[in-house]
Each structure stands twice: as structure tokens, then as C-alpha cells.
Tab-separated table of C-alpha atoms in Angstrom:
chain	number	residue	atom	x	y	z
M	1	UNK	CA	124.167	106.945	127.200
M	2	UNK	CA	123.240	103.589	125.954
M	3	UNK	CA	122.720	103.421	121.973
M	4	UNK	CA	119.135	101.280	123.211
M	5	UNK	CA	118.329	103.436	125.945
M	6	UNK	CA	118.721	106.957	123.509
M	7	UNK	CA	116.259	105.095	120.861
M	8	UNK	CA	113.977	104.190	123.277
M	9	UNK	CA	113.692	107.552	125.174
M	10	UNK	CA	113.168	108.994	121.529
M	11	UNK	CA	110.432	106.641	120.646
M	12	UNK	CA	108.438	107.242	124.484
M	13	UNK	CA	109.012	111.273	124.352
M	14	UNK	CA	107.645	111.097	119.921
M	15	UNK	CA	104.744	108.477	121.559
M	16	UNK	CA	103.456	111.235	124.618
M	17	UNK	CA	104.011	114.472	122.310
M	18	UNK	CA	102.128	112.640	119.566
M	19	UNK	CA	99.141	111.449	121.958
M	20	UNK	CA	99.027	115.097	123.773
M	21	UNK	CA	98.694	117.158	120.392
M	22	UNK	CA	96.369	114.146	118.963
M	23	UNK	CA	94.243	113.902	122.122
M	24	UNK	CA	94.478	117.936	123.394
M	25	UNK	CA	95.718	120.318	121.002
M	26	UNK	CA	94.840	118.575	117.079
M	27	UNK	CA	96.801	120.563	115.309
M	28	UNK	CA	98.415	118.629	111.973
M	29	UNK	CA	101.011	116.282	113.438
M	30	UNK	CA	104.314	117.423	112.100
M	31	UNK	CA	103.237	121.392	113.386
M	32	UNK	CA	101.910	120.136	116.819
M	33	UNK	CA	104.712	117.715	117.637
M	34	UNK	CA	107.102	121.002	116.995
M	35	UNK	CA	105.525	123.313	119.066
M	36	UNK	CA	105.057	120.879	121.846
M	37	UNK	CA	108.634	120.242	121.372
M	38	UNK	CA	109.791	123.614	121.261
M	39	UNK	CA	107.505	124.763	124.485
M	40	UNK	CA	108.707	121.314	126.643
M	41	UNK	CA	112.457	122.601	125.348
M	42	UNK	CA	112.054	126.217	126.704
M	43	UNK	CA	110.338	125.266	130.120
M	44	UNK	CA	113.393	122.553	130.690
M	45	UNK	CA	116.188	125.995	129.979
M	46	UNK	CA	114.115	127.788	132.289
M	47	UNK	CA	113.749	125.252	134.871
M	48	UNK	CA	117.919	124.472	134.378
M	49	UNK	CA	118.413	128.283	134.828
M	50	UNK	CA	116.398	128.732	138.064
M	51	UNK	CA	117.613	125.114	139.728
M	52	UNK	CA	121.001	124.232	137.505
M	53	UNK	CA	121.288	120.519	139.559
M	54	UNK	CA	118.115	119.055	137.544
M	55	UNK	CA	120.010	119.800	134.160
M	56	UNK	CA	121.672	116.561	134.171
M	57	UNK	CA	118.075	114.834	134.279
M	58	UNK	CA	116.456	116.965	131.455
M	59	UNK	CA	118.631	117.447	129.160
M	60	UNK	CA	120.355	114.024	129.364
M	61	UNK	CA	118.402	113.036	125.925
M	62	UNK	CA	118.845	115.925	124.080
M	63	UNK	CA	122.849	116.236	124.722
M	64	UNK	CA	123.591	112.421	123.885
M	65	UNK	CA	122.157	113.150	120.629
M	66	UNK	CA	124.458	114.003	118.000
M	67	UNK	CA	121.615	115.344	115.912
M	68	UNK	CA	123.887	116.354	112.925
M	69	UNK	CA	125.269	112.769	112.120
M	70	UNK	CA	121.816	110.961	112.893
M	71	UNK	CA	120.035	112.867	110.491
M	72	UNK	CA	122.243	113.031	107.804
M	73	UNK	CA	124.026	109.424	107.813
M	74	UNK	CA	120.887	107.362	109.152
M	75	UNK	CA	117.132	108.660	108.937
M	76	UNK	CA	117.065	111.038	105.831
M	77	UNK	CA	118.183	107.757	103.728
M	78	UNK	CA	114.745	105.782	105.101
M	79	UNK	CA	112.352	109.133	104.778
M	80	UNK	CA	113.978	109.966	101.324
M	81	UNK	CA	112.928	106.736	99.807
M	82	UNK	CA	109.766	106.780	101.215
M	83	UNK	CA	109.253	109.935	99.863
M	84	UNK	CA	110.436	108.958	96.320
M	85	UNK	CA	108.525	105.246	96.351
M	86	UNK	CA	105.512	106.541	97.070
M	87	UNK	CA	105.334	109.538	94.236
M	88	UNK	CA	103.321	109.184	91.650
M	89	UNK	CA	106.228	109.243	88.480
M	90	UNK	CA	103.555	110.192	85.923
M	91	UNK	CA	103.003	113.531	87.894
M	92	UNK	CA	106.460	113.645	88.158
M	93	UNK	CA	107.254	113.532	84.131
M	94	UNK	CA	104.449	115.797	83.514
M	95	UNK	CA	105.809	118.380	85.393
M	96	UNK	CA	109.734	117.491	85.183
M	97	UNK	CA	110.754	120.516	83.613
M	98	UNK	CA	109.670	122.673	86.296
M	99	UNK	CA	110.742	120.681	88.782
M	100	UNK	CA	114.301	120.579	87.195
M	101	UNK	CA	114.392	123.663	86.732
M	102	UNK	CA	113.625	124.630	90.562
M	103	UNK	CA	115.883	121.916	92.138
M	104	UNK	CA	118.953	123.342	90.128
M	105	UNK	CA	118.627	127.330	88.885
M	106	UNK	CA	116.429	127.713	91.894
M	107	UNK	CA	118.918	126.236	94.636
M	108	UNK	CA	121.327	128.367	92.666
M	109	UNK	CA	119.639	131.358	92.727
M	110	UNK	CA	118.473	131.214	96.243
M	111	UNK	CA	121.778	130.331	97.515
M	112	UNK	CA	123.341	133.659	95.689
M	113	UNK	CA	120.425	135.886	96.576
M	114	UNK	CA	120.356	134.926	100.133
M	115	UNK	CA	124.027	135.353	100.285
M	116	UNK	CA	124.024	138.607	98.843
M	117	UNK	CA	121.039	140.152	100.467
M	118	UNK	CA	122.014	138.652	104.424
M	119	UNK	CA	125.519	140.514	104.063
M	120	UNK	CA	123.738	143.606	103.313
M	121	UNK	CA	120.960	143.448	105.816
M	122	UNK	CA	123.585	142.339	108.587
M	123	UNK	CA	125.978	145.039	107.197
M	124	UNK	CA	123.527	147.433	107.666
M	125	UNK	CA	122.750	146.245	111.682
M	126	UNK	CA	126.472	146.333	112.058
M	127	UNK	CA	126.715	142.376	112.398
M	128	UNK	CA	129.548	141.286	111.100
M	129	UNK	CA	129.425	137.900	108.795
M	130	UNK	CA	131.731	137.718	105.532
M	131	UNK	CA	130.450	137.413	102.028
M	132	UNK	CA	131.675	133.845	101.637
M	133	UNK	CA	130.236	132.687	105.411
M	134	UNK	CA	126.240	134.405	104.337
M	135	UNK	CA	126.643	132.235	101.122
M	136	UNK	CA	127.564	129.105	103.070
M	137	UNK	CA	124.027	129.709	105.246
M	138	UNK	CA	122.631	130.231	101.934
M	139	UNK	CA	123.772	127.188	100.532
M	140	UNK	CA	122.558	125.465	103.672
M	141	UNK	CA	119.378	126.956	103.876
M	142	UNK	CA	118.137	127.131	100.473
M	143	UNK	CA	116.921	123.452	99.653
M	144	UNK	CA	113.487	122.831	100.456
M	145	UNK	CA	113.221	120.316	103.113
M	146	UNK	CA	111.732	117.087	101.189
M	147	UNK	CA	110.697	115.415	104.782
M	148	UNK	CA	108.540	118.832	105.784
M	149	UNK	CA	107.434	119.460	102.951
M	150	UNK	CA	105.658	116.448	102.857
M	151	UNK	CA	104.231	116.156	106.076
M	152	UNK	CA	102.694	119.613	105.803
M	153	UNK	CA	101.497	119.446	102.240
M	154	UNK	CA	99.773	115.858	102.843
M	155	UNK	CA	96.916	117.814	104.676
M	156	UNK	CA	96.989	121.381	102.291
M	157	UNK	CA	94.230	122.274	99.744
M	158	UNK	CA	97.205	122.118	97.421
M	159	UNK	CA	96.255	121.765	93.145
M	160	UNK	CA	97.832	118.491	91.933
M	161	UNK	CA	100.080	120.084	89.855
M	162	UNK	CA	101.735	122.349	92.577
M	163	UNK	CA	101.725	119.312	94.961
M	164	UNK	CA	103.714	117.162	92.398
M	165	UNK	CA	106.545	120.325	91.411
M	166	UNK	CA	106.838	120.924	95.753
M	167	UNK	CA	107.129	117.410	96.296
M	168	UNK	CA	109.951	116.559	93.286
M	169	UNK	CA	111.774	119.703	93.736
M	170	UNK	CA	112.780	119.218	97.449
M	171	UNK	CA	113.356	115.380	96.596
M	172	UNK	CA	116.024	116.535	94.073
M	173	UNK	CA	117.512	120.070	95.257
M	174	UNK	CA	119.413	118.818	98.263
M	175	UNK	CA	121.999	116.863	95.657
M	176	UNK	CA	122.631	120.802	94.333
M	177	UNK	CA	122.452	122.156	98.023
M	178	UNK	CA	125.134	119.524	99.039
M	179	UNK	CA	127.564	120.036	96.405
M	180	UNK	CA	126.886	124.119	96.827
M	181	UNK	CA	127.297	123.603	100.945
M	182	UNK	CA	130.762	121.304	100.780
M	183	UNK	CA	132.460	123.840	97.537
M	184	UNK	CA	131.630	126.714	99.897
M	185	UNK	CA	132.680	125.107	103.022
M	186	UNK	CA	136.003	123.999	101.339
M	187	UNK	CA	136.779	127.360	100.396
M	188	UNK	CA	136.224	128.845	103.749
M	189	UNK	CA	138.540	126.177	104.935
M	190	UNK	CA	141.211	126.784	102.081
M	191	UNK	CA	141.852	130.578	103.204
M	192	UNK	CA	142.316	130.799	99.135
M	193	UNK	CA	140.991	133.730	96.864
M	194	UNK	CA	140.007	131.825	94.355
M	195	UNK	CA	137.298	129.387	93.156
M	196	UNK	CA	139.016	125.990	91.419
M	197	UNK	CA	136.131	125.553	88.915
M	198	UNK	CA	137.671	122.041	88.086
M	199	UNK	CA	137.589	120.720	91.020
M	200	UNK	CA	133.908	121.927	91.896
M	201	UNK	CA	133.169	120.621	88.284
M	202	UNK	CA	134.420	117.087	89.314
M	203	UNK	CA	132.833	117.814	92.803
M	204	UNK	CA	129.714	118.052	90.803
M	205	UNK	CA	129.930	115.065	88.282
M	206	UNK	CA	131.075	112.902	91.425
M	207	UNK	CA	128.115	113.820	93.417
M	208	UNK	CA	125.365	114.114	91.352
M	209	UNK	CA	125.964	111.519	88.455
M	210	UNK	CA	127.637	109.352	90.795
M	211	UNK	CA	124.385	109.131	92.919
M	212	UNK	CA	122.009	109.167	90.249
M	213	UNK	CA	123.770	105.909	88.255
M	214	UNK	CA	124.293	103.945	92.240
M	215	UNK	CA	120.806	104.664	92.898
M	216	UNK	CA	119.483	103.088	89.349
M	217	UNK	CA	121.833	100.352	89.550
M	218	UNK	CA	121.181	98.947	93.169
M	219	UNK	CA	117.089	99.816	92.647
M	220	UNK	CA	117.325	97.894	89.236
M	221	UNK	CA	118.872	95.054	91.284
M	222	UNK	CA	116.663	95.089	94.184
M	223	UNK	CA	113.813	95.362	92.139
M	224	UNK	CA	114.428	92.464	90.079
M	225	UNK	CA	115.229	90.165	93.483
M	226	UNK	CA	111.469	91.393	94.544
M	227	UNK	CA	109.860	90.605	91.807
M	228	UNK	CA	110.860	87.213	91.992
M	229	UNK	CA	109.657	86.111	94.903
M	230	UNK	CA	105.954	86.447	96.821
M	231	UNK	CA	107.219	86.271	100.681
M	232	UNK	CA	105.927	90.002	101.927
M	233	UNK	CA	108.743	89.306	104.682
M	234	UNK	CA	111.360	89.360	102.127
M	235	UNK	CA	110.594	92.018	100.169
M	236	UNK	CA	110.579	94.260	103.433
M	237	UNK	CA	113.626	92.881	104.291
M	238	UNK	CA	115.543	93.686	100.500
M	239	UNK	CA	113.678	96.682	100.370
M	240	UNK	CA	115.371	97.767	104.001
M	241	UNK	CA	118.499	96.036	102.751
M	242	UNK	CA	118.706	98.358	99.654
M	243	UNK	CA	117.893	102.095	101.476
M	244	UNK	CA	120.959	100.972	104.047
M	245	UNK	CA	123.858	99.441	101.119
M	246	UNK	CA	123.098	102.862	99.043
M	247	UNK	CA	124.300	104.594	102.211
M	248	UNK	CA	127.234	102.707	102.944
M	249	UNK	CA	128.554	102.430	99.097
M	250	UNK	CA	127.185	106.489	98.703
M	251	UNK	CA	128.993	107.221	101.585
M	252	UNK	CA	132.094	105.512	101.068
M	253	UNK	CA	132.360	106.583	97.543
M	254	UNK	CA	131.589	110.215	97.722
M	255	UNK	CA	128.536	110.403	95.770
M	256	UNK	CA	125.171	112.062	96.415
M	257	UNK	CA	123.055	109.637	99.331
M	258	UNK	CA	120.269	112.024	98.846
M	259	UNK	CA	119.844	111.797	95.131
M	260	UNK	CA	121.310	107.770	95.008
M	261	UNK	CA	118.173	106.935	97.450
M	262	UNK	CA	116.047	109.244	95.464
M	263	UNK	CA	116.561	107.661	92.383
M	264	UNK	CA	116.763	103.910	93.662
M	265	UNK	CA	112.981	105.150	95.360
M	266	UNK	CA	111.576	106.506	92.041
M	267	UNK	CA	113.052	103.489	90.009
M	268	UNK	CA	110.810	100.675	92.318
M	269	UNK	CA	107.850	103.131	93.245
M	270	UNK	CA	107.493	103.080	89.120
M	271	UNK	CA	107.635	99.544	88.893
M	272	UNK	CA	104.699	96.860	89.690
M	273	UNK	CA	106.671	94.145	92.022
M	274	UNK	CA	103.551	91.625	92.393
M	275	UNK	CA	100.597	91.644	91.404
M	276	UNK	CA	98.135	88.570	91.822
M	277	UNK	CA	95.003	87.407	93.320
M	278	UNK	CA	96.473	87.024	96.729
M	279	UNK	CA	98.627	89.437	97.826
M	280	UNK	CA	99.711	92.866	96.100
M	281	UNK	CA	102.987	93.611	97.083
M	282	UNK	CA	103.828	96.494	95.846
M	283	UNK	CA	101.052	98.835	97.520
M	284	UNK	CA	101.338	96.793	100.692
M	285	UNK	CA	105.545	98.040	100.544
M	286	UNK	CA	103.856	101.592	100.266
M	287	UNK	CA	101.889	101.085	103.083
M	288	UNK	CA	104.871	99.818	105.231
M	289	UNK	CA	107.458	102.763	103.712
M	290	UNK	CA	104.357	104.866	104.986
M	291	UNK	CA	104.323	103.524	108.509
M	292	UNK	CA	108.249	104.286	108.774
M	293	UNK	CA	107.571	107.832	107.448
M	294	UNK	CA	105.310	108.761	109.220
M	295	UNK	CA	107.154	107.363	112.409
M	296	UNK	CA	110.844	108.896	111.603
M	297	UNK	CA	109.054	112.610	110.772
M	298	UNK	CA	107.638	112.206	114.359
M	299	UNK	CA	110.829	111.119	116.066
M	300	UNK	CA	112.939	114.179	113.427
M	301	UNK	CA	110.756	116.852	114.819
M	302	UNK	CA	110.905	115.779	118.433
M	303	UNK	CA	114.885	115.795	117.447
M	304	UNK	CA	114.715	119.315	116.395
M	305	UNK	CA	112.396	120.667	119.553
M	306	UNK	CA	115.252	119.018	121.844
M	307	UNK	CA	118.096	120.924	119.795
M	308	UNK	CA	117.054	124.215	121.966
M	309	UNK	CA	118.291	122.421	124.968
M	310	UNK	CA	121.788	121.928	123.233
M	311	UNK	CA	121.516	125.554	121.865
M	312	UNK	CA	120.990	127.928	124.708
M	313	UNK	CA	122.522	130.837	123.271
M	314	UNK	CA	119.508	131.249	120.912
M	315	UNK	CA	118.255	134.025	123.161
M	316	UNK	CA	121.146	136.408	121.287
M	317	UNK	CA	120.343	135.732	118.182
M	318	UNK	CA	116.400	137.514	117.798
M	319	UNK	CA	117.248	139.860	115.515
M	320	UNK	CA	119.866	137.317	113.469
M	321	UNK	CA	116.624	135.076	112.991
M	322	UNK	CA	114.099	137.581	112.149
M	323	UNK	CA	116.319	139.387	108.857
M	324	UNK	CA	117.042	135.518	108.190
M	325	UNK	CA	113.519	134.356	107.616
M	326	UNK	CA	112.972	137.619	105.561
M	327	UNK	CA	115.809	137.149	103.848
M	328	UNK	CA	114.823	133.778	102.865
M	329	UNK	CA	111.454	134.575	102.036
M	330	UNK	CA	112.789	137.164	99.599
M	331	UNK	CA	115.467	134.770	98.597
M	332	UNK	CA	112.459	131.904	97.110
M	333	UNK	CA	110.284	134.384	95.923
M	334	UNK	CA	112.867	135.592	93.529
M	335	UNK	CA	114.671	131.926	92.698
M	336	UNK	CA	110.904	130.944	91.556
M	337	UNK	CA	109.998	134.402	89.700
M	338	UNK	CA	113.510	134.552	88.054
M	339	UNK	CA	113.112	131.292	85.889
M	340	UNK	CA	109.783	131.639	85.592
M	341	UNK	CA	110.007	135.170	83.533
M	342	UNK	CA	112.171	134.058	81.392
M	343	UNK	CA	111.063	130.184	80.988
M	344	UNK	CA	107.219	130.974	81.072
M	345	UNK	CA	106.310	128.997	78.007
M	346	UNK	CA	108.629	125.800	78.824
M	347	UNK	CA	107.814	125.904	82.812
M	348	UNK	CA	103.806	126.098	82.395
M	349	UNK	CA	103.657	127.321	85.663
M	350	UNK	CA	101.331	130.639	86.122
M	351	UNK	CA	102.380	133.863	88.257
M	352	UNK	CA	99.117	133.256	90.563
M	353	UNK	CA	101.485	130.065	91.709
M	354	UNK	CA	104.452	132.097	92.731
M	355	UNK	CA	103.597	132.894	96.271
M	356	UNK	CA	102.449	129.111	97.193
M	357	UNK	CA	105.881	127.849	96.010
M	358	UNK	CA	107.203	130.613	97.870
M	359	UNK	CA	104.981	129.674	100.735
M	360	UNK	CA	105.171	126.170	100.466
M	361	UNK	CA	109.066	125.807	100.601
M	362	UNK	CA	109.406	124.659	103.615
M	363	UNK	CA	112.447	123.872	105.491
M	364	UNK	CA	113.675	120.932	108.118
M	365	UNK	CA	115.918	119.162	110.136
M	366	UNK	CA	118.255	118.652	107.005
M	367	UNK	CA	119.197	122.514	107.067
M	368	UNK	CA	119.553	122.248	111.166
M	369	UNK	CA	121.831	119.201	110.622
M	370	UNK	CA	124.317	120.746	108.001
M	371	UNK	CA	124.494	124.103	110.209
M	372	UNK	CA	125.304	121.926	113.285
M	373	UNK	CA	127.891	119.805	110.823
M	374	UNK	CA	130.031	123.631	110.544
M	375	UNK	CA	133.294	123.503	111.747
M	376	UNK	CA	134.341	125.384	115.162
M	377	UNK	CA	134.129	129.402	113.591
M	378	UNK	CA	133.479	132.631	114.573
M	379	UNK	CA	130.253	132.455	112.322
M	380	UNK	CA	129.058	128.954	113.157
M	381	UNK	CA	126.430	130.007	115.809
M	382	UNK	CA	125.074	132.865	113.842
M	383	UNK	CA	124.155	130.338	110.841
M	384	UNK	CA	122.834	127.718	113.395
M	385	UNK	CA	120.469	130.200	115.269
M	386	UNK	CA	119.845	131.797	111.829
M	387	UNK	CA	118.759	128.020	110.772
M	388	UNK	CA	116.692	127.229	114.013
M	389	UNK	CA	115.149	130.355	113.748
M	390	UNK	CA	114.116	129.969	109.944
M	391	UNK	CA	113.103	125.676	110.380
M	392	UNK	CA	110.486	126.609	113.672
M	393	UNK	CA	109.020	129.540	111.598
M	394	UNK	CA	109.089	127.605	108.484
M	395	UNK	CA	107.289	124.439	109.999
M	396	UNK	CA	105.006	126.409	112.155
M	397	UNK	CA	103.819	129.470	111.104
M	398	UNK	CA	104.109	128.815	107.316
M	399	UNK	CA	102.377	124.997	107.770
M	400	UNK	CA	99.516	126.795	109.494
M	401	UNK	CA	98.539	129.507	107.074
M	402	UNK	CA	99.554	127.496	103.850
M	403	UNK	CA	95.602	127.105	103.086
M	404	UNK	CA	95.305	130.533	103.749
M	405	UNK	CA	97.372	131.592	101.291
M	406	UNK	CA	96.323	128.782	98.613
M	407	UNK	CA	92.919	129.781	98.860
M	408	UNK	CA	94.094	133.661	98.779
M	409	UNK	CA	96.282	133.114	95.149
M	410	UNK	CA	94.371	130.598	93.686
M	411	UNK	CA	90.546	131.668	91.905
M	412	UNK	CA	88.138	128.588	91.681
M	413	UNK	CA	88.472	129.101	87.384
M	414	UNK	CA	92.057	128.071	88.397
M	415	UNK	CA	91.846	125.093	90.472
């Protein structure tokens, strides 16, 4: 299919799903769109089995989208910049310790715990998945998804400090998760039994610190350019060029695109661009990026639903999916509880908040995109199917019940 046709169909389908949800179903935006997209995909697969000749008309869009490349290389930069640009940096600085711990140690703990538990339960059910692939699964599913988190918590009753922690963690932990994912993936492909710590350390330094430095430098340059003008159209173009240039340069230099874009967004969002009596450029730019964020969110979750058409084998992995959901919730709870137990004074988080932080740790399109990027292996379908079940459960079930968990976990005195 022609690229323009694909984009046009995606926007049309997204608009239809969004209208149906807003007019009739009236679920929270992201949850409603994912639900409709999944139902349509299930109906499409059923019709395809009854009459395979219809397949080329109903699945043309889904099978012409490279989901992994589209999310990781195109959409992710815009979505992360939007989230970081509008984040309250004063609140982030206040909650920086728990954000840093959860986005680093939390991801590492979750990866290790998930990998070990998943290996244990699959062995118990006589499903053979090597331990290293269980850790690989843990690395791609452990980081919370900033897109899913941002879309869900907008309508939640989260206390301000927890909302800041969850939002900040989801923006930063992708860098650690991607480094873990790449490292473990290289280990599975090398055939070696030993991990090269020197190579891993170099990869970590290049990806993480290179991405942060690149983002700050580019963010500073773009901010200085926007500061010298009042034409809003040009300011918008500079901000778009900032995201695109970071994505291109970071990919070329093997830096972390998520960390680079987030660093640029936080730097630019923390500065006042232009505040005169006739035009409030900074607020207008925030509204522009919020609009971009909401539109891309809708398209992304439509794409997640459409992926079911590309994964007809999902019905063979219900057990894997159920086990994955249970294990990731346990791993998430433990990865928060362990740092809290040993660093309680430093983190300043109440134990009553652990359940909220666990349930609000949503997974989304990034995990599916990473799973789809896996090379062919006997375990690829297991990891991909498990990721899909976890993401759908996360967005729909956890998203719909988050406020109930908040009300059950926090007393009026704690708010």
C-alpha cells in the first residue's frame, strides 16, 4: 500500500473508533479505543475463517503496517517529547529520588524477578522457555509505558506526588529497559555462556549518558532559537525539528532516543519561551503538543488492536498470557517493595502507596514493538503473545479499576 493511503486509513479508522466511543460506549478515551479495536479485530479474524476471500479487504491495513518500526522510530519520539514538555519539573525535582530509583533499580529488579518467576511457572506447566529468554521477556515488559500511563492517569484520582512519580518513572525507565533488552538479546544471539561486562558497561554509558547529553544540547539550541522569535508557526516548526533531529542523530550514534527526547522536553518545558502581553508562546506550544499527544495516542492504540489480525496464533497462548499477567504484577510489586524496604527514608513513600504504584504501572505499545522486533526463534511467539496479553490486561483492566485501587489504598487523611 502507498504510505499516504496507510496514514489516511489509520486516521479514518481512529476517528471512527473515537467517535463510536465518545458517542455510544463512553469509556475513558484510551480504554474505549483499545476495546473497540480488539472487538473489530476479533470479528475480522472470525469472518476471515468463515470466508478467507474477504481477508484481503479486511486485513489490508493491519498487514501493511510495520508496527515495531512505526512505534520505535517514528511515534515514540513525539509522544515522549509531549509528555516530558508538559511535565511539572518543580514537582519532578521534589520526587526525583523515587523516580530515579524506580526507573533504574526498579526496572532491573523487575526484569530479574519476572525472568526467574516466569521460568519457574512455565517449567511447572511443562512449557520449555530457556532462562535467558525469560529474562529477555522481562526486559521488554518491565518498563512502564509513558504513553499508556499518561493516557490513563489523566482521568484518575491519583495524589499529586504519586502522579508525578509514576509519570516521571515511565518517561525515564525506557532507557534502562532498552539497554537491558539489547544486552540480553545480544547474549542470546552470541551463543556465549559469559556476559561481557566491559561491552555491556560501554553500551550502557553510550546509550544512557550519550542520550541525555544529546537531548540537553539539542534542547538548549532549540530553546535559544525559539526564545529569539515571536512567530508561533516558526516556534512550532523548531520544536518539531528538535524531535526529528534528535531521533535521527541518536539512531545514527546509537544513543538512547527515549532519554534524548525526554531530556530535551524537560529542558525546553522548564524554560519560558516567550511571555509578552500579546502572545503566550509557551502555553500555546504546550497545547499544540498536547493535541499531538492525544492524536498519536489514539492512532497508537488503534494499531495495537489491529495487531491481533497479524497474530492469529494468540488463541494458542492463553495459558502463557495468564501466567505472564500474574508474574508481571508480582514482579512489579516486589520491584517497588524491595527499594522501599531498604530506602524508606530516602524515598519518602508510604507502604500504602505500593499497591497504587503497582496497579498504575501500565504497559503499552513499546513492549509490543520490542517483542515484534525480536528475530525468529522458537520462543518469539511465546514472548510476543505474552506481551500482547499483558498490555491488553494492563490498559483495559488496570486502567478501568485504577481509581478503585486508589480509593481502597488511600485513606482521606493521607490525601
